[in-house]
Amino acid sequence: MALTDVIEATRTAVAEDPFHAGAAFGAQCAAVSGTDTRVRVRIRGHEQTADETVARGGADTGPNPVEYALAALGSCQVLTYQVWAAKLHIQLSSVSVEVSGELDRRGFFGLAEHARPGFTGISVRVWLDGPESRERYEQLRQEVDRHCPVLDLFRAETPVGTELR
Amino acid sequence: MALTDVIEATRTAVAEDPFHAGAAFGAQCAAVSGTDTRVRVRIRGHEQTADETVARGGADTGPNPVEYALAALGSCQVLTYQVWAAKLHIQLSSVSVEVSGELDRRGFFGLAEHARPGFTGISVRVWLDGPESRERYEQLRQEVDRHCPVLDLFRAETPVGTELR
């Protein structure tokens, strides 16, 4: 199904009943026994591994959790560029994104009250290729940044509840 | 290196010079040409794929970006439980986490001004096993939730800059 069809099908379904706009996602994560840092991740049929680098006590069998967070942002930006280029009829022949983020590890380790555990700042550099003008791609960037789910998740507050079962 | 050694080494390095607390992470993401939705993700030596499900115009060759975001949170919770259990000398024989989140897709598709593109809510269910009391594990949960980097990234605002190159 082409992206323009997905956009049109979503518009029609939501116009019929806003309830159709709801979508639920999930992930299951478990410590691999016998290791301190390896985590088995299941997302529907997809299996992934998270781990720490050797310098941080792991075996580097996969990206670490904060790297997965940056990958989520980068891949969400790429997909949002594709969808919004289709929606706005902007030609786009390639899109790539580099995400980097900085942490103060005193936050995670509880070594300084003022240090937050999460990223202190993240930057996203975007390369677009295609026949449109710089201005048109700049308009596209602004629409993408208004509608990218993971960018919104990072930039704004999101209610997250945790509970022990 | 055991987690208690990592904790001690970090404490020592940071006490010597707070500059040592800084850490940088990154991810590179590119649309796979010939596809609308497939994204190749590179994180140091690790390669991943993000994609959409068939119903959303993709080929389901990997989790989608918002699923990666939930996986980042779940794996970060698991790792933070391991590190803080070691730090607080709390015995823990297993930890697993289930994360679920809900989205209003009108946000992403620009179909309703009031709908945010990101998750409207996320819940994290945690299963811990071991010989300690329920109260001790509840204390552990509180420390984990104060220090988990991805939980902080989701719950609080993080500055994210984007630019076209």
Tab-separated table of C-alpha atoms in Angstrom:
chain	number	residue	atom	x	y	z
A	1	MET	CA	0.000	0.000	0.000
A	2	ALA	CA	1.474	3.364	-1.037
A	3	LEU	CA	1.872	6.037	1.643
A	4	THR	CA	-0.722	8.270	-0.051
A	5	ASP	CA	-3.216	5.374	0.287
A	6	VAL	CA	-2.339	4.927	3.984
A	7	ILE	CA	-2.861	8.671	4.557
A	8	GLU	CA	-6.209	8.609	2.709
A	9	ALA	CA	-7.408	5.415	4.443
A	10	THR	CA	-6.550	6.915	7.855
A	11	ARG	CA	-8.343	10.167	7.042
A	12	THR	CA	-11.473	8.264	5.952
A	13	ALA	CA	-11.468	5.893	8.951
A	14	VAL	CA	-10.998	8.734	11.444
A	15	ALA	CA	-13.687	10.893	9.787
A	16	GLU	CA	-16.077	7.951	10.184
A	17	ASP	CA	-15.242	7.489	13.880
A	18	PRO	CA	-12.452	9.249	15.840
A	19	PHE	CA	-12.095	6.041	17.868
A	20	HIS	CA	-10.278	4.586	14.837
A	21	ALA	CA	-7.394	6.966	15.530
A	22	GLY	CA	-6.396	5.053	18.671
A	23	ALA	CA	-3.380	2.787	18.390
A	24	ALA	CA	-1.619	0.716	21.052
A	25	PHE	CA	1.982	-0.465	21.016
A	26	GLY	CA	4.043	-2.582	23.395
A	27	ALA	CA	7.424	-4.114	24.197
A	28	GLN	CA	8.526	-6.844	26.605
A	29	CYS	CA	11.980	-6.722	28.156
A	30	ALA	CA	13.701	-9.214	30.446
A	31	ALA	CA	17.155	-9.450	32.005
A	32	VAL	CA	19.033	-12.430	30.525
A	33	SER	CA	19.894	-14.618	33.502
A	34	GLY	CA	23.582	-15.068	34.213
A	35	THR	CA	24.341	-11.565	32.892
A	36	ASP	CA	24.264	-8.177	34.623
A	37	THR	CA	23.433	-6.051	31.617
A	38	ARG	CA	21.950	-8.059	28.758
A	39	VAL	CA	18.253	-7.498	28.064
A	40	ARG	CA	16.106	-9.567	25.712
A	41	VAL	CA	13.535	-7.383	23.977
A	42	ARG	CA	10.407	-8.702	22.240
A	43	ILE	CA	8.238	-6.514	20.037
A	44	ARG	CA	5.519	-8.594	18.381
A	45	GLY	CA	7.491	-11.074	16.254
A	46	HIS	CA	10.744	-9.106	16.473
A	47	GLU	CA	13.561	-9.949	18.902
A	48	GLN	CA	16.262	-7.480	19.871
A	49	THR	CA	19.058	-7.336	22.414
A	50	ALA	CA	20.092	-4.409	24.566
A	51	ASP	CA	23.403	-4.477	26.403
A	52	GLU	CA	26.093	-2.234	27.781
A	53	THR	CA	29.589	-1.761	26.391
A	54	VAL	CA	32.485	-3.627	27.979
A	55	ALA	CA	33.685	-0.423	29.689
A	56	ARG	CA	30.263	-0.187	31.389
A	57	GLY	CA	30.172	-3.786	32.615
A	58	GLY	CA	28.450	-5.424	29.624
A	59	ALA	CA	29.426	-7.586	26.649
A	60	ASP	CA	28.243	-5.164	23.918
A	61	THR	CA	25.907	-7.722	22.337
A	62	GLY	CA	23.587	-4.880	21.255
A	63	PRO	CA	23.011	-1.135	21.532
A	64	ASN	CA	22.300	0.177	25.017
A	65	PRO	CA	18.890	1.577	26.014
A	66	VAL	CA	19.738	5.256	25.495
A	67	GLU	CA	21.143	4.400	22.051
A	68	TYR	CA	17.826	2.666	21.250
A	69	ALA	CA	16.084	5.879	22.284
A	70	LEU	CA	18.192	7.906	19.808
A	71	ALA	CA	17.529	5.267	17.109
A	72	ALA	CA	13.792	5.582	17.801
A	73	LEU	CA	14.029	9.337	17.247
A	74	GLY	CA	16.169	9.054	14.108
A	75	SER	CA	13.992	6.389	12.460
A	76	CYS	CA	10.825	8.273	13.410
A	77	GLN	CA	12.207	11.414	11.778
A	78	VAL	CA	13.017	9.473	8.580
A	79	LEU	CA	9.521	7.943	8.432
A	80	THR	CA	7.815	11.245	9.196
A	81	TYR	CA	9.784	12.879	6.352
A	82	GLN	CA	8.549	10.154	3.980
A	83	VAL	CA	4.915	10.419	5.068
A	84	TRP	CA	4.761	14.213	5.127
A	85	ALA	CA	6.593	14.531	1.789
A	86	ALA	CA	3.880	12.239	0.318
A	87	LYS	CA	1.120	14.209	2.053
A	88	LEU	CA	2.425	17.586	0.841
A	89	HIS	CA	3.409	16.297	-2.630
A	90	ILE	CA	7.049	17.201	-2.069
A	91	GLN	CA	9.514	15.139	-4.118
A	92	LEU	CA	12.150	13.471	-1.958
A	93	SER	CA	14.704	11.028	-3.335
A	94	SER	CA	16.625	10.297	-0.129
A	95	VAL	CA	16.546	11.110	3.552
A	96	SER	CA	19.058	10.349	6.254
A	97	VAL	CA	19.351	11.517	9.812
A	98	GLU	CA	22.100	11.595	12.402
A	99	VAL	CA	21.104	11.891	16.044
A	100	SER	CA	23.442	12.598	18.931
A	101	GLY	CA	22.779	13.128	22.590
A	102	GLU	CA	24.693	13.967	25.725
A	103	LEU	CA	24.243	12.635	29.226
A	104	ASP	CA	25.644	13.524	32.614
A	105	ARG	CA	26.167	10.077	34.125
A	106	ARG	CA	26.031	11.519	37.657
A	107	GLY	CA	22.248	11.539	37.180
A	108	PHE	CA	21.994	7.800	36.519
A	109	PHE	CA	24.420	6.874	39.298
A	110	GLY	CA	22.879	9.267	41.828
A	111	LEU	CA	26.164	11.161	42.285
A	112	ALA	CA	24.798	14.728	42.058
A	113	GLU	CA	21.328	15.950	43.014
A	114	HIS	CA	21.204	18.593	40.261
A	115	ALA	CA	22.132	16.199	37.435
A	116	ARG	CA	19.153	14.748	35.564
A	117	PRO	CA	19.453	11.102	34.511
A	118	GLY	CA	18.149	11.701	30.976
A	119	PHE	CA	19.788	13.470	28.042
A	120	THR	CA	20.754	17.073	28.727
A	121	GLY	CA	20.476	17.813	25.007
A	122	ILE	CA	19.914	16.057	21.693
A	123	SER	CA	20.684	17.211	18.166
A	124	VAL	CA	19.289	15.926	14.908
A	125	ARG	CA	21.005	16.611	11.578
A	126	VAL	CA	18.967	15.849	8.475
A	127	TRP	CA	20.150	15.322	4.888
A	128	LEU	CA	17.479	15.503	2.160
A	129	ASP	CA	17.989	14.921	-1.537
A	130	GLY	CA	15.638	15.752	-4.378
A	131	PRO	CA	14.594	18.331	-6.979
A	132	GLU	CA	12.755	20.774	-4.684
A	133	SER	CA	14.016	24.127	-3.425
A	134	ARG	CA	15.747	24.618	-0.103
A	135	GLU	CA	12.712	26.646	1.061
A	136	ARG	CA	10.318	23.796	0.251
A	137	TYR	CA	12.474	21.328	2.240
A	138	GLU	CA	12.634	23.802	5.106
A	139	GLN	CA	8.800	23.941	5.107
A	140	LEU	CA	8.802	20.139	5.119
A	141	ARG	CA	11.155	20.098	8.132
A	142	GLN	CA	8.801	22.374	10.047
A	143	GLU	CA	5.782	20.119	9.350
A	144	VAL	CA	7.813	17.007	10.228
A	145	ASP	CA	8.910	18.543	13.523
A	146	ARG	CA	5.306	19.421	14.382
A	147	HIS	CA	4.097	15.860	13.711
A	148	CYS	CA	6.943	13.449	14.534
A	149	PRO	CA	5.714	11.168	17.377
A	150	VAL	CA	9.100	10.436	18.976
A	151	LEU	CA	10.255	14.068	18.706
A	152	ASP	CA	7.085	15.065	20.585
A	153	LEU	CA	7.696	12.297	23.149
A	154	PHE	CA	11.187	13.693	23.842
A	155	ARG	CA	10.426	17.416	23.701
A	156	ALA	CA	7.243	17.418	25.771
A	157	GLU	CA	6.199	15.758	29.024
A	158	THR	CA	4.477	12.390	28.690
A	159	PRO	CA	2.616	10.692	31.563
A	160	VAL	CA	4.328	7.395	32.390
A	161	GLY	CA	3.035	5.179	35.199
A	162	THR	CA	5.136	2.406	36.718
A	163	GLU	CA	4.007	-0.387	39.036
A	164	LEU	CA	5.410	-3.528	40.609
A	165	ARG	CA	3.301	-6.624	39.879
B	1	MET	CA	33.629	-5.990	35.220
B	2	ALA	CA	30.950	-6.447	37.896
B	3	LEU	CA	28.322	-3.717	38.263
B	4	THR	CA	29.615	-2.788	41.728
B	5	ASP	CA	33.047	-2.146	40.119
B	6	VAL	CA	31.459	0.009	37.396
B	7	ILE	CA	29.613	2.016	40.071
B	8	GLU	CA	32.793	2.446	42.127
B	9	ALA	CA	34.945	3.337	39.091
B	10	THR	CA	32.406	5.967	38.010
B	11	ARG	CA	32.244	7.458	41.498
B	12	THR	CA	36.035	7.702	41.650
B	13	ALA	CA	36.415	9.163	38.136
B	14	VAL	CA	33.710	11.778	38.720
B	15	ALA	CA	35.107	12.749	42.134
B	16	GLU	CA	38.476	13.355	40.420
B	17	ASP	CA	36.903	15.530	37.683
B	18	PRO	CA	33.157	16.081	37.034
B	19	PHE	CA	34.028	16.326	33.331
B	20	HIS	CA	34.382	12.529	33.398
B	21	ALA	CA	30.608	12.267	33.916
B	22	GLY	CA	29.925	13.439	30.361
B	23	ALA	CA	28.936	10.764	27.851
B	24	ALA	CA	27.890	11.093	24.212
B	25	PHE	CA	25.775	8.664	22.210
B	26	GLY	CA	24.611	8.585	18.611
B	27	ALA	CA	22.620	6.796	15.927
B	28	GLN	CA	22.521	7.071	12.129
B	29	CYS	CA	19.296	6.373	10.261
B	30	ALA	CA	18.634	6.308	6.518
B	31	ALA	CA	15.617	5.493	4.374
B	32	VAL	CA	16.280	2.303	2.376
B	33	SER	CA	15.894	3.340	-1.260
B	34	GLY	CA	13.074	1.681	-3.156
B	35	THR	CA	10.975	1.457	0.018
B	36	ASP	CA	8.610	3.993	1.618
B	37	THR	CA	9.007	2.884	5.215
B	38	ARG	CA	12.148	0.858	5.782
B	39	VAL	CA	14.912	2.567	7.770
B	40	ARG	CA	18.439	1.258	8.222
B	41	VAL	CA	19.772	2.126	11.669
B	42	ARG	CA	23.450	2.091	12.639
B	43	ILE	CA	24.597	2.382	16.236
B	44	ARG	CA	28.374	1.914	16.466
B	45	GLY	CA	28.871	-1.659	15.182
B	46	HIS	CA	25.206	-2.620	15.534
B	47	GLU	CA	22.757	-2.616	12.609
B	48	GLN	CA	18.994	-2.537	13.094
B	49	THR	CA	15.969	-2.113	10.856
B	50	ALA	CA	12.877	-0.041	11.545
B	51	ASP	CA	9.789	-0.503	9.393
B	52	GLU	CA	6.034	-0.175	9.470
B	53	THR	CA	3.517	-3.011	9.522
B	54	VAL	CA	1.823	-4.031	6.282
B	55	ALA	CA	-1.415	-2.315	7.362
B	56	ARG	CA	0.557	0.947	7.633
B	57	GLY	CA	2.249	0.681	4.239
B	58	GLY	CA	5.410	-1.175	5.265
B	59	ALA	CA	6.803	-4.716	5.016
B	60	ASP	CA	7.207	-5.299	8.794
B	61	THR	CA	10.923	-6.077	8.488
B	62	GLY	CA	11.480	-4.647	11.989
B	63	PRO	CA	9.757	-2.826	14.841
B	64	ASN	CA	8.485	0.657	14.066
B	65	PRO	CA	10.026	3.778	15.619
B	66	VAL	CA	7.504	4.185	18.439
B	67	GLU	CA	7.966	0.511	19.324
B	68	TYR	CA	11.732	1.146	19.503
B	69	ALA	CA	10.977	4.000	21.893
B	70	LEU	CA	9.013	1.653	24.193
B	71	ALA	CA	11.812	-0.931	23.940
B	72	ALA	CA	14.316	1.762	24.958
B	73	LEU	CA	12.228	2.510	28.059
B	74	GLY	CA	11.713	-1.160	28.969
B	75	SER	CA	15.374	-2.119	28.562
B	76	CYS	CA	16.477	1.009	30.447
B	77	GLN	CA	14.179	0.095	33.327
B	78	VAL	CA	15.637	-3.454	33.425
B	79	LEU	CA	19.224	-2.148	33.440
B	80	THR	CA	18.484	0.510	36.035
B	81	TYR	CA	16.948	-2.180	38.296
B	82	GLN	CA	20.145	-4.221	37.957
B	83	VAL	CA	22.475	-1.311	38.675
B	84	TRP	CA	20.467	0.133	41.573
B	85	ALA	CA	19.927	-3.305	43.158
B	86	ALA	CA	23.741	-3.696	43.102
B	87	LYS	CA	24.240	-0.177	44.462
B	88	LEU	CA	21.750	-0.650	47.322
B	89	HIS	CA	22.781	-4.276	48.015
B	90	ILE	CA	19.301	-5.557	47.244
B	91	GLN	CA	19.175	-9.197	46.068
B	92	LEU	CA	17.395	-9.579	42.759
B	93	SER	CA	17.209	-12.890	40.884
B	94	SER	CA	15.126	-11.761	37.921
B	95	VAL	CA	13.584	-8.645	36.438
B	96	SER	CA	11.216	-8.264	33.538
B	97	VAL	CA	9.232	-5.311	32.295
B	98	GLU	CA	6.261	-4.852	30.015
B	99	VAL	CA	5.725	-1.437	28.463
B	100	SER	CA	2.622	-0.309	26.604
B	101	GLY	CA	1.702	3.023	25.134
B	102	GLU	CA	-1.220	4.615	23.360
B	103	LEU	CA	-1.222	7.067	20.496
B	104	ASP	CA	-3.859	9.164	18.783
B	105	ARG	CA	-2.822	8.851	15.134
B	106	ARG	CA	-4.609	12.078	14.258
B	107	GLY	CA	-1.555	13.817	15.739
B	108	PHE	CA	0.911	12.184	13.348
B	109	PHE	CA	-1.304	12.631	10.289
B	110	GLY	CA	-2.241	16.226	11.151
B	111	LEU	CA	-5.968	15.390	11.290
B	112	ALA	CA	-6.801	17.208	14.547
B	113	GLU	CA	-5.096	20.270	16.002
B	114	HIS	CA	-5.607	19.173	19.631
B	115	ALA	CA	-4.128	15.682	19.146
B	116	ARG	CA	-0.460	15.408	20.059
B	117	PRO	CA	1.686	13.205	17.789
B	118	GLY	CA	3.449	11.445	20.700
B	119	PHE	CA	2.127	8.922	23.197
B	120	THR	CA	-0.838	10.148	25.231
B	121	GLY	CA	0.131	7.744	28.019
B	122	ILE	CA	2.579	4.936	28.756
B	123	SER	CA	2.446	2.232	31.419
B	124	VAL	CA	5.257	0.100	32.735
B	125	ARG	CA	4.583	-3.147	34.624
B	126	VAL	CA	7.557	-4.615	36.464
B	127	TRP	CA	8.046	-8.173	37.756
B	128	LEU	CA	10.864	-8.700	40.267
B	129	ASP	CA	11.940	-11.996	41.806
B	130	GLY	CA	14.205	-12.578	44.785
B	131	PRO	CA	14.380	-13.067	48.548
B	132	GLU	CA	13.733	-9.476	49.672
B	133	SER	CA	10.506	-8.059	51.104
B	134	ARG	CA	7.847	-6.340	49.023
B	135	GLU	CA	8.714	-3.056	50.849
B	136	ARG	CA	12.389	-3.339	49.886
B	137	TYR	CA	11.480	-3.884	46.217
B	138	GLU	CA	9.081	-0.950	46.403
B	139	GLN	CA	11.979	1.235	47.703
B	140	LEU	CA	14.062	-0.069	44.815
B	141	ARG	CA	11.332	0.880	42.322
B	142	GLN	CA	11.295	4.434	43.687
B	143	GLU	CA	15.079	4.796	43.319
B	144	VAL	CA	14.969	3.271	39.829
B	145	ASP	CA	12.237	5.687	38.754
B	146	ARG	CA	14.266	8.634	40.052
B	147	HIS	CA	17.376	7.571	38.124
B	148	CYS	CA	16.272	5.795	34.917
B	149	PRO	CA	17.580	7.845	31.954
B	150	VAL	CA	14.871	6.933	29.431
B	151	LEU	CA	12.052	7.334	31.979
B	152	ASP	CA	13.369	10.848	32.644
B	153	LEU	CA	13.623	11.511	28.881
B	154	PHE	CA	9.946	10.574	28.454
B	155	ARG	CA	8.506	12.175	31.595
B	156	ALA	CA	10.315	15.506	31.401
B	157	GLU	CA	11.043	17.977	28.614
B	158	THR	CA	14.333	17.518	26.778
B	159	PRO	CA	15.812	20.135	24.446
B	160	VAL	CA	16.070	18.684	20.935
B	161	GLY	CA	17.411	20.769	18.053
B	162	THR	CA	16.859	19.807	14.426
B	163	GLU	CA	18.554	21.215	11.327
B	164	LEU	CA	18.731	20.561	7.601
B	165	ARG	CA	22.277	20.108	6.335
